mmCIF file of C-alpha atoms and ligand atoms in Angstrom:
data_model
loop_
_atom_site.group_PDB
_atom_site.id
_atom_site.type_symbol
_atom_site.label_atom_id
_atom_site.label_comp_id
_atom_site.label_asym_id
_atom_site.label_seq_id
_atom_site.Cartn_x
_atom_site.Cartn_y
_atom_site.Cartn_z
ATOM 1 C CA UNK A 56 0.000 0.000 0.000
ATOM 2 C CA UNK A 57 1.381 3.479 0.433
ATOM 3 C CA UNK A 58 1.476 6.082 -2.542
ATOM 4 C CA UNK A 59 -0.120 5.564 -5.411
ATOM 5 C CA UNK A 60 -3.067 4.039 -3.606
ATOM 6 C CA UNK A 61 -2.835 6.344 -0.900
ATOM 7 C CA UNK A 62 -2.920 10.418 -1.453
ATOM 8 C CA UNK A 63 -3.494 12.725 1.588
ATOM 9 C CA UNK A 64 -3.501 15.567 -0.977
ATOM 10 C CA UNK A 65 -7.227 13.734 -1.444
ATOM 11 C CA UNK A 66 -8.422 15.331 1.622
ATOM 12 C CA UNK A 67 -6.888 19.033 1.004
ATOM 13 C CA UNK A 68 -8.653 19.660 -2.597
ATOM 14 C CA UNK A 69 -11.620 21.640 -1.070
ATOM 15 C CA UNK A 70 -12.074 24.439 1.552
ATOM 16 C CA UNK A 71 -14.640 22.353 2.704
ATOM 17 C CA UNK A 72 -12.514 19.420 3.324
ATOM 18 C CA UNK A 73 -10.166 21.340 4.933
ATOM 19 C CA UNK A 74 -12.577 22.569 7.413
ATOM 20 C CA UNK A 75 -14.167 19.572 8.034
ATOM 21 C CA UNK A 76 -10.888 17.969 8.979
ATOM 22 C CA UNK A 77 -9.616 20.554 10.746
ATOM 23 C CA UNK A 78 -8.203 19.258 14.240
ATOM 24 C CA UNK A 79 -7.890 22.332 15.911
ATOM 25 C CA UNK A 80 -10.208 25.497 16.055
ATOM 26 C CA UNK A 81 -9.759 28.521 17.963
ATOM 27 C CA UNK A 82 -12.804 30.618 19.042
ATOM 28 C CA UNK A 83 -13.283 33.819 20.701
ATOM 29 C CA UNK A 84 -13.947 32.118 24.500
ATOM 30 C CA UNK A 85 -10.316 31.102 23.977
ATOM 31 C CA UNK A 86 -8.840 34.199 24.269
ATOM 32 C CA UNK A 87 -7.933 36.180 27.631
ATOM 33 C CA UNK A 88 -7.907 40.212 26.920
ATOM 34 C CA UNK A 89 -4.868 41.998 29.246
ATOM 35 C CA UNK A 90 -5.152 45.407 29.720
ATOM 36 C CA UNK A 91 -3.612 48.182 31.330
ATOM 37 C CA UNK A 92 -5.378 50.310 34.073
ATOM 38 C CA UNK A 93 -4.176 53.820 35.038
ATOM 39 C CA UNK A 94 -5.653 56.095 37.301
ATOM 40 C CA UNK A 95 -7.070 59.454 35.918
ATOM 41 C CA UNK A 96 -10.117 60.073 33.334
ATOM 42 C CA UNK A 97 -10.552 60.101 29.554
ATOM 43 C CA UNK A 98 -6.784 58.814 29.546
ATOM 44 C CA UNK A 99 -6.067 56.233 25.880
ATOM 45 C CA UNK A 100 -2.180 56.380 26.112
ATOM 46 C CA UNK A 101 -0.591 54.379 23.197
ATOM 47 C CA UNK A 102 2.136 52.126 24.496
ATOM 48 C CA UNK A 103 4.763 52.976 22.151
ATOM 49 C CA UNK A 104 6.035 49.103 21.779
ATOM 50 C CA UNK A 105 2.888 47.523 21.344
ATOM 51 C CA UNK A 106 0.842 49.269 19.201
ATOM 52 C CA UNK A 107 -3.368 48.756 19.211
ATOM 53 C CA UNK A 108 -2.521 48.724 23.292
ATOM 54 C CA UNK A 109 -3.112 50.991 25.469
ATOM 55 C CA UNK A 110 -2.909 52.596 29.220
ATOM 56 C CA UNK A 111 -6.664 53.228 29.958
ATOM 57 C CA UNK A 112 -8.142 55.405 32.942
ATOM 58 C CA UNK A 113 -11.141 53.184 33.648
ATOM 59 C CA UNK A 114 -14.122 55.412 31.764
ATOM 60 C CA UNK A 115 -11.795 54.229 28.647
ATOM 61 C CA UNK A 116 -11.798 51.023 30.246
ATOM 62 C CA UNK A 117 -15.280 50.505 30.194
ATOM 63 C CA UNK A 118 -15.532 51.779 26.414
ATOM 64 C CA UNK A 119 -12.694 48.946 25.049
ATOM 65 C CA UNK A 120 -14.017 46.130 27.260
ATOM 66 C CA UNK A 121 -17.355 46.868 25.477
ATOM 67 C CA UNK A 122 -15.729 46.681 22.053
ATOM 68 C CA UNK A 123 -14.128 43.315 23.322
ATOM 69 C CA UNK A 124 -17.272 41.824 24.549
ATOM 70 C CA UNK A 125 -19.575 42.776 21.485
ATOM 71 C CA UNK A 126 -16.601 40.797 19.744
ATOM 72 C CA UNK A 127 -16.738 37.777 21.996
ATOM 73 C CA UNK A 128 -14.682 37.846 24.409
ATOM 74 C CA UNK A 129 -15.599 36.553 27.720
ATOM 75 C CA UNK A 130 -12.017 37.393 29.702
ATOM 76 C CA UNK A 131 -10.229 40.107 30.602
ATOM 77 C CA UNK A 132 -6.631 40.156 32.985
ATOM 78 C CA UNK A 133 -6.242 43.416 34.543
ATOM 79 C CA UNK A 134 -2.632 44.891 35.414
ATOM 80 C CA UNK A 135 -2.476 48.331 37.463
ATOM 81 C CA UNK A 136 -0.117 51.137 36.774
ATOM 82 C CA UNK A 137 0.191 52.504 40.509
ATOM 83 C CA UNK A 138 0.355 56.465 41.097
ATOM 84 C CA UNK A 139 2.673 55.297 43.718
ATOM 85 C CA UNK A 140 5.094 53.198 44.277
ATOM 86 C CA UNK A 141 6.662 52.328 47.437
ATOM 87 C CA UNK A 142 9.146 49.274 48.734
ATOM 88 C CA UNK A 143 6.390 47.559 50.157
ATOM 89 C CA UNK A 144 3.765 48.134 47.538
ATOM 90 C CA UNK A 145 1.331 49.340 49.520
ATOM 91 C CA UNK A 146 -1.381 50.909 46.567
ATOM 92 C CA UNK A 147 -1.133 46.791 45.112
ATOM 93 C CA UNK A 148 -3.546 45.882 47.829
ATOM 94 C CA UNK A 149 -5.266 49.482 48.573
ATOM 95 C CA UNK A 150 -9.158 49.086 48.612
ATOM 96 C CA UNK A 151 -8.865 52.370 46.777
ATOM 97 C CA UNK A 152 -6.375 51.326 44.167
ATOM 98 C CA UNK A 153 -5.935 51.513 40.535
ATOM 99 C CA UNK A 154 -7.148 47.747 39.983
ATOM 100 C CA UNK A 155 -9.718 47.299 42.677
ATOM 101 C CA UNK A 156 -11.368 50.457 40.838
ATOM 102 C CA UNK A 157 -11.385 49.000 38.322
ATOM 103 C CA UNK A 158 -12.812 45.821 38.901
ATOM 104 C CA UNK A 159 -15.729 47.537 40.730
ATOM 105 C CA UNK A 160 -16.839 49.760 37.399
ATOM 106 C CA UNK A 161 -16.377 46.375 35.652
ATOM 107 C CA UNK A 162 -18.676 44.339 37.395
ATOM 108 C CA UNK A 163 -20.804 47.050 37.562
ATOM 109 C CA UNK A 164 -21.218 47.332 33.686
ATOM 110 C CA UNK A 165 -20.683 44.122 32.518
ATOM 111 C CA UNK A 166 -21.803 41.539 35.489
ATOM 112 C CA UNK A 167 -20.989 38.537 33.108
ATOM 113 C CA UNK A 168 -17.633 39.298 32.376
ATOM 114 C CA UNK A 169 -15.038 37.069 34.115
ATOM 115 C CA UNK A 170 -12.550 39.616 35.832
ATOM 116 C CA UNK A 171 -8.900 38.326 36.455
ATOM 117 C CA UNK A 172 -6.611 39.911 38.222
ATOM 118 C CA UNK A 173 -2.467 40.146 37.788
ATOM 119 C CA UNK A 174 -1.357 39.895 41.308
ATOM 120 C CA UNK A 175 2.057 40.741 42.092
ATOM 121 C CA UNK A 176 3.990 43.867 43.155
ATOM 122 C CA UNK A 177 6.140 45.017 40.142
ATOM 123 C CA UNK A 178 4.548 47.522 39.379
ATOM 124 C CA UNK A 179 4.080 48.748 42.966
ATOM 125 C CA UNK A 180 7.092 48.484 44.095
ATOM 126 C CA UNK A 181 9.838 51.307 44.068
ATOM 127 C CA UNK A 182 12.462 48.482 43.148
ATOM 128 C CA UNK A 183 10.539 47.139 40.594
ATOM 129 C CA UNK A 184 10.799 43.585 41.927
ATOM 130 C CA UNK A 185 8.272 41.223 42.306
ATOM 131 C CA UNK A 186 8.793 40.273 46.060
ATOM 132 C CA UNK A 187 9.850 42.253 48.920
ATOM 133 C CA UNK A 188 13.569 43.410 48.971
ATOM 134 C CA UNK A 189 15.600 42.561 52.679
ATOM 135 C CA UNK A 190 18.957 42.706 52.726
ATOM 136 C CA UNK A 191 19.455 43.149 48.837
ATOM 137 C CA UNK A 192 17.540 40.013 48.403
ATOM 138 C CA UNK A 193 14.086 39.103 47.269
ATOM 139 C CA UNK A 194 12.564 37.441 50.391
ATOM 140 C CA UNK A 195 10.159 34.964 49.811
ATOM 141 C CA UNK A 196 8.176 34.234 52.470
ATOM 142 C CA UNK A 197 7.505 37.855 53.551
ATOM 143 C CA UNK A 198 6.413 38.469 50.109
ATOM 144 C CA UNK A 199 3.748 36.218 50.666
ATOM 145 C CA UNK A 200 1.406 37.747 53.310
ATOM 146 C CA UNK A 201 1.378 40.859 51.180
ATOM 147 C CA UNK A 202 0.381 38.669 47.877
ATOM 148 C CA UNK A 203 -2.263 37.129 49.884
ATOM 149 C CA UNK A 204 -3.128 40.721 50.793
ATOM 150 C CA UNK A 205 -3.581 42.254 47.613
ATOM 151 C CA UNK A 206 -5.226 38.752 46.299
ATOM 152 C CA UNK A 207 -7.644 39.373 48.777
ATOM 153 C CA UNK A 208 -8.153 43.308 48.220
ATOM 154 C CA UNK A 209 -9.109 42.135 44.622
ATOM 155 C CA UNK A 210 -11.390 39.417 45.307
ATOM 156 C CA UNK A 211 -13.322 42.449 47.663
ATOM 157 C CA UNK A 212 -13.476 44.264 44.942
ATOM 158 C CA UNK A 213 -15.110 41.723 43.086
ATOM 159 C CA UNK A 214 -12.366 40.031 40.636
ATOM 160 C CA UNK A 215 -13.903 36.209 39.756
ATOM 161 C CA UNK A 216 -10.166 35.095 39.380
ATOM 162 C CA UNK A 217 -6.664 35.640 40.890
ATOM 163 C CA UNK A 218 -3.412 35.233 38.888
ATOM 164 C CA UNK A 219 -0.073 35.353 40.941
ATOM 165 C CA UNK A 220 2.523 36.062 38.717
ATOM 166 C CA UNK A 221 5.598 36.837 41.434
ATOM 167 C CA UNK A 222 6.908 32.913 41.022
ATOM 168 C CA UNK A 223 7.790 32.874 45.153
ATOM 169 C CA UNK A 224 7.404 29.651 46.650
ATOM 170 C CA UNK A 225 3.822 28.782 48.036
ATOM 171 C CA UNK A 226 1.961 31.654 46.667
ATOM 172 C CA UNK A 227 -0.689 29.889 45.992
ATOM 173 C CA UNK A 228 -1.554 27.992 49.090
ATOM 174 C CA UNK A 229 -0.863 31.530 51.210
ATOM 175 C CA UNK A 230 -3.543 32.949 48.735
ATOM 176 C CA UNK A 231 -5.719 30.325 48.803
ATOM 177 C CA UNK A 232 -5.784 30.036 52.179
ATOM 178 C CA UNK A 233 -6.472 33.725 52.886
ATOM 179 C CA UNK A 234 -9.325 33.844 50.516
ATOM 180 C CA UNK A 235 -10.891 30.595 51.870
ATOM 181 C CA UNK A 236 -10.771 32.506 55.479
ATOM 182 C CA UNK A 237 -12.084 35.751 54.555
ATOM 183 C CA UNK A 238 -15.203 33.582 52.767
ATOM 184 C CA UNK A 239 -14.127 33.674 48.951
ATOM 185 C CA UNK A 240 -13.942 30.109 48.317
ATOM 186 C CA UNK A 241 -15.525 30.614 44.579
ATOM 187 C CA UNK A 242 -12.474 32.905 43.948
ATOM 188 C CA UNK A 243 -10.476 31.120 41.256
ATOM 189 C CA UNK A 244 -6.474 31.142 41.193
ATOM 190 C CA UNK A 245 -4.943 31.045 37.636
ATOM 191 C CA UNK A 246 -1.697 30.576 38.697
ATOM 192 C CA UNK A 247 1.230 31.789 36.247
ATOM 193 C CA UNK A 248 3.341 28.469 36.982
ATOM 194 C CA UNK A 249 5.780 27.759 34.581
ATOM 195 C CA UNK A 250 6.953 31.584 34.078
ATOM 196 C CA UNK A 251 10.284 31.598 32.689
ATOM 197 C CA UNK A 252 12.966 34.829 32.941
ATOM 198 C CA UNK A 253 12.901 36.098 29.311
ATOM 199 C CA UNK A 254 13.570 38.838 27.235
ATOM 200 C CA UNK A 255 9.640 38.712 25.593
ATOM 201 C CA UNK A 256 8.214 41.138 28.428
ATOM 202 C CA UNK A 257 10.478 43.503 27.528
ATOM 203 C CA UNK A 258 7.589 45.691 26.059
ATOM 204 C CA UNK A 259 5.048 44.781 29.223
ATOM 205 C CA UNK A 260 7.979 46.470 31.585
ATOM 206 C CA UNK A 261 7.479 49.891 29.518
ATOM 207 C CA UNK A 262 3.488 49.468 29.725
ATOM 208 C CA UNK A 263 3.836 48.506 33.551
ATOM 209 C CA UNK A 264 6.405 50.436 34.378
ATOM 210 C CA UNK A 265 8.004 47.340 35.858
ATOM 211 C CA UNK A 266 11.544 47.018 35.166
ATOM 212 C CA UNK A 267 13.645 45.906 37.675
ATOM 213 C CA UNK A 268 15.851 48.867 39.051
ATOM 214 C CA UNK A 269 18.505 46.199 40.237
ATOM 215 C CA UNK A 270 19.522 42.773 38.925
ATOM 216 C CA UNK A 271 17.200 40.560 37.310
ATOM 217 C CA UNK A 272 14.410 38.332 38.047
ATOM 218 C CA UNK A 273 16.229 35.177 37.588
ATOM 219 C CA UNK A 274 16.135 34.304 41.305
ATOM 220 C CA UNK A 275 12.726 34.211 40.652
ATOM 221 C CA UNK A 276 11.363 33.610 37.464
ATOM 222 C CA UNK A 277 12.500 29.659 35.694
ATOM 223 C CA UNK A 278 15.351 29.229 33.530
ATOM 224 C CA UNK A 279 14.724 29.277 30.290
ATOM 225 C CA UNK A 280 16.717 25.815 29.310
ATOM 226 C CA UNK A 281 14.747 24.063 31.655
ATOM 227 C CA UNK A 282 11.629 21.729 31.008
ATOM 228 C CA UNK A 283 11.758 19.180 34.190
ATOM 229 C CA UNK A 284 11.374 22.563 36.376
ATOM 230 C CA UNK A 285 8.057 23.140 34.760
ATOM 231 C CA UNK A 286 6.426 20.316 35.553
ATOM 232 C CA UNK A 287 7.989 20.083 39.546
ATOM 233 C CA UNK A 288 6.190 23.978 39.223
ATOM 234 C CA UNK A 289 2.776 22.782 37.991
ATOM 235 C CA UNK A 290 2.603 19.987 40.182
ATOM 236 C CA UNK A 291 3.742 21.801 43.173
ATOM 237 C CA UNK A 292 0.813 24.807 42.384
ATOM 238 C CA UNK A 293 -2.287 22.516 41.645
ATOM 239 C CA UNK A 294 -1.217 20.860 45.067
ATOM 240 C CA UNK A 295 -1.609 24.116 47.036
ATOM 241 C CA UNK A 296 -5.011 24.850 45.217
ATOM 242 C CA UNK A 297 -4.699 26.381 42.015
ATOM 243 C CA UNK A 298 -7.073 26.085 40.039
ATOM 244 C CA UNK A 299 -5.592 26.753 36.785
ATOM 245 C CA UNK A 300 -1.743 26.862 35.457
ATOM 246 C CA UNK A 301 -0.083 28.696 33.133
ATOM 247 C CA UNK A 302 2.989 28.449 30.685
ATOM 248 C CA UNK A 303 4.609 31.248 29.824
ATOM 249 C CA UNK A 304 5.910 33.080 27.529
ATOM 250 C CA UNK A 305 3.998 30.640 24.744
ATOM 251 C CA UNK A 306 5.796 30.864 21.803
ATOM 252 C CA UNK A 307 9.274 29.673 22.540
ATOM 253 C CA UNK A 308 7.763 27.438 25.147
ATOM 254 C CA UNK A 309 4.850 25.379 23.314
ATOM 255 C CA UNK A 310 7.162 22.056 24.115
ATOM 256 C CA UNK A 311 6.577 22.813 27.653
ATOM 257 C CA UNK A 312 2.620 23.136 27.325
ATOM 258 C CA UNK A 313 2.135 20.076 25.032
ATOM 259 C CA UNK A 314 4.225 18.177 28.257
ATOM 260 C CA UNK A 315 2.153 20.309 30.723
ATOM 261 C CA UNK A 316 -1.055 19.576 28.554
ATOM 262 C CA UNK A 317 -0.004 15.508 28.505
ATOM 263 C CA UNK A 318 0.786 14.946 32.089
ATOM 264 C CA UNK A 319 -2.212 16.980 34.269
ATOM 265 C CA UNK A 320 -5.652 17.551 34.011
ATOM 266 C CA UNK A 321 -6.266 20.729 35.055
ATOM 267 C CA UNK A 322 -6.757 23.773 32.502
ATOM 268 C CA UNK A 323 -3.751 25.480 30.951
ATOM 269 C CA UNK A 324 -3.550 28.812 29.727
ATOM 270 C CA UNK A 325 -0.742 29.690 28.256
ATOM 271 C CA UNK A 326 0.204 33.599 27.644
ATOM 272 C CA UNK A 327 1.240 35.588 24.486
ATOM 273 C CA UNK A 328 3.427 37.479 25.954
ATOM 274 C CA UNK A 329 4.054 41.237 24.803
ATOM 275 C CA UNK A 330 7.451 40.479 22.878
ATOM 276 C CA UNK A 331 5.556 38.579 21.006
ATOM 277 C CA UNK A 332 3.145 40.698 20.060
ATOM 278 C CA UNK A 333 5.550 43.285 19.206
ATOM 279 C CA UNK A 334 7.279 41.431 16.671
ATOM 280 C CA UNK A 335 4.196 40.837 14.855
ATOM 281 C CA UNK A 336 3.313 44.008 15.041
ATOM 282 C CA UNK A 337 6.549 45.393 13.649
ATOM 283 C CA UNK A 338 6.771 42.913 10.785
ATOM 284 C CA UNK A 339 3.305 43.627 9.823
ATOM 285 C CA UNK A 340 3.846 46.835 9.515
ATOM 286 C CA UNK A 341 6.840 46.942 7.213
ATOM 287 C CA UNK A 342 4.699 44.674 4.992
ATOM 288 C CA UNK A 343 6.853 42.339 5.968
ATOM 289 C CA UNK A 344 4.141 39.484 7.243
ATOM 290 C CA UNK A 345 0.577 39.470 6.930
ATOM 291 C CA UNK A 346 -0.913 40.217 10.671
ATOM 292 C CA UNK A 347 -4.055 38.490 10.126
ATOM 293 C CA UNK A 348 -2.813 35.155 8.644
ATOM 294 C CA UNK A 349 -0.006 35.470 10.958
ATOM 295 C CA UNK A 350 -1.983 35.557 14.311
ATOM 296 C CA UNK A 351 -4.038 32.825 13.081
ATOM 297 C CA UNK A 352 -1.564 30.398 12.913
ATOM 298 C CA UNK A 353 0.073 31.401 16.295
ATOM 299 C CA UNK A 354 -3.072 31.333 18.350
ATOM 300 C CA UNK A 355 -3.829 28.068 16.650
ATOM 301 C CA UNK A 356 -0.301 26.847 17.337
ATOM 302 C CA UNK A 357 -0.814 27.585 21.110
ATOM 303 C CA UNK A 358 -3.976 25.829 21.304
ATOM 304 C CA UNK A 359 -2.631 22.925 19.187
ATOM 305 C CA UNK A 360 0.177 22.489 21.446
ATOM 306 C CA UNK A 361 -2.514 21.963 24.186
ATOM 307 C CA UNK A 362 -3.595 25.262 25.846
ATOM 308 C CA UNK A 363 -7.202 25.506 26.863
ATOM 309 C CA UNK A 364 -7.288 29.483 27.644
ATOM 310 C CA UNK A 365 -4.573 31.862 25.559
ATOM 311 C CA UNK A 366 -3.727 35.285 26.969
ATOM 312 C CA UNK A 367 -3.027 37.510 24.049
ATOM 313 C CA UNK A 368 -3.008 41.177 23.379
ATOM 314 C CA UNK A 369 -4.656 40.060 19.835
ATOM 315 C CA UNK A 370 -7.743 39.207 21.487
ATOM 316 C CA UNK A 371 -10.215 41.812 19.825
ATOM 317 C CA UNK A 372 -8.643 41.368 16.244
ATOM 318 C CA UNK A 373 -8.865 37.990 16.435
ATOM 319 C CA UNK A 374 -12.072 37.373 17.734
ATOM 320 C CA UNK A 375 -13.610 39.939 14.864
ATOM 321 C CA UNK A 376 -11.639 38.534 12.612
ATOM 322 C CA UNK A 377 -12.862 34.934 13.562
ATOM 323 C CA UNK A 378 -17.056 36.408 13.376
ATOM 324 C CA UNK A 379 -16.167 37.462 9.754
ATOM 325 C CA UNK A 380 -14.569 34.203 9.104
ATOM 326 C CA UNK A 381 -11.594 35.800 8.107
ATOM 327 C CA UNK A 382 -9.380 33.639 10.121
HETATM 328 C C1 PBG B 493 4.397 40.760 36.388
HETATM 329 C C2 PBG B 493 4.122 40.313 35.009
HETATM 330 C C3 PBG B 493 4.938 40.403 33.861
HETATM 331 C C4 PBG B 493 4.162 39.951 32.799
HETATM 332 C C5 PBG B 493 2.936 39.568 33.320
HETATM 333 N N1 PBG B 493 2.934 39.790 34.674
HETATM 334 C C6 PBG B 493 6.290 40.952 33.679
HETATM 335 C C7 PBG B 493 7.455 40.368 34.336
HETATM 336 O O1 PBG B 493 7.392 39.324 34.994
HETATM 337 O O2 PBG B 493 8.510 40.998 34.231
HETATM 338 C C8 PBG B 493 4.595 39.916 31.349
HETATM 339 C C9 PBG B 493 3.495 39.981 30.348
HETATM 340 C C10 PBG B 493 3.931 40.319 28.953
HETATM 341 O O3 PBG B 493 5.124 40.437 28.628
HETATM 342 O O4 PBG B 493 3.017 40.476 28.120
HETATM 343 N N2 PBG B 493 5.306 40.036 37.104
#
């Protein structure tokens, strides 16, 4: 048997055919919008490395998560740009703050939108690191009362899920714990577990205003060489509680979420991370690639490689794009 008899050409004649057989198919309730809140009013800042994103005050807030619902989108991840930062982060878990705010006019306007939170004190912090600094160090277990604290201010506010994106040890079972006691049990944790140190957030620093003012966050954040450490991270997370894991950054990673995908049950999202979306974006527009087909075949490429939710800053285009049946 074998070629003649057998042609898989046979199957690809047609669109049709093509559709029909087509193993993987991404759809707007896939996607996870991230945006950036900042305080003030009437505020659409262009972030000058990611363009289509913006810092929003959260009347301008309101208008784009309207735009991205009418599309189809059913997520959004919130990350706060504080007024002011401090060495113990002390607006990241304010009841007044830029994210609980937020939240609030969110649930307020749109009651069936699922509201995630990024929770973690980079961009709170004076240092710019995601733990608390002692002695020149980042100090773990310090840093997590005051995650559980601003976990907690969100889930007040009315956020349906938490994301801890710090990488300290036993995050998530201080945050679990401390929502369970305060009587948010239905709080969800997406927790960002495989998060490796790379150079794709360089864009995200600018928007967050999150760069590290010393060192680097490779005491923290995973190597990127390593694949074993991912899975001793997963396993270690959905054993304290969480109730979702991530990979990230995606695209240089998708290895790790097909293993991730293979060996637990729980639901992966993986992230898009803004380097990623910047290099798009700049090849697109030198003509160089074609955006739409482009994104297409990434986002499907994520979920191929196993991801159930995908965090991308394409989430609008894509999800109109997908209701035309352009993608
Ligand atoms: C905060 C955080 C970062 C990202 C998400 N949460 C930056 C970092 O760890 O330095 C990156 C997201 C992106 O690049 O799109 N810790």
């Amino acid at each position: 048997m074998g070629f003649p008899t057998v042609r898989l050409r046979r199957l690809r004649t047609t669109r049709a055919w093509r559709e029909m057989l087509r193993e993987t198919v991404i759809d707007p309730a896939d996607f996870i919008y991230p945006l950036f809140v900042v305080h003030g009013h009437g505020v659409r800042e262009p972030i000058e490395a990611m363009p289509g994103v913006y810092h929003l005050s959260t009347d301008t807030l309101l208008e784009e998560v309207g735009k991205a619902t009418e599309a189809g989108i059913k997520a959004v991840l919130l990350f706060g740009v504080a007024a002011h930062k401090d060495p113990e982060a002390h607006e990241a878990w304010d009841d007044e703050g830029i994210v609980q705010t937020a939240i609030r006019a969110l649930k307020a306007q749109f009651p069936d939108l699922v509201v995630m939170t990024d929770v973690c004190l980079c961009g709170y912090t004076d240092h710019g690191h995601c733990g608390l600094v002692v002695d020149g160090k980042i100090d773990n277990d310090s840093t997590l009362e005051v995650l559980a604290d601003v976990a907690l201010s969100h889930a007040r506010a009315g956020a349906d899920v938490v994301a801890p994106s710090d990488m300290m040890d036993g995050r998530v079972r201080a945050i679990r714990k401390a929502l369970d006691s305060e009587g948010f049990s239905e709080t969800v944790i997406m927790a960002y577990s495989a998060k490796y140190a790379s150079a794709f957030y360089g864009p995200f620093r600018e928007a967050a205003h999150s760069a590290p003012q010393f060192g680097d966050r490779r005491t923290y954040q995973m190597d990127p060489a390593s694949r074993r450490q991912a899975i001793r991270e997963v396993t270690l997370d959905i054993e304290e509680g969480a109730d979702v894991v991530m990979v990230k950054p995606a695209l240089a990673y998708l290895d790790v979420i097909r293993e991730v995908r293979d060996r637990f049950e729980v639901p992966l999202a993986a992230y898009n991370v803004s380097g990623e979306y910047a290099m798009v974006k700049a090849a697109a527009a030198t003509g160089w690639v074609d955006e739409r087909a482009v994104v297409g075949e990434i986002l499907t490429g994520i979920k191929r490689a196993g991801a159930d939710l995908i965090i991308t800053y394409h989430a609008v285009d894509a999800a109109e794009w997908l209701r035309r049946g352009d993608l």
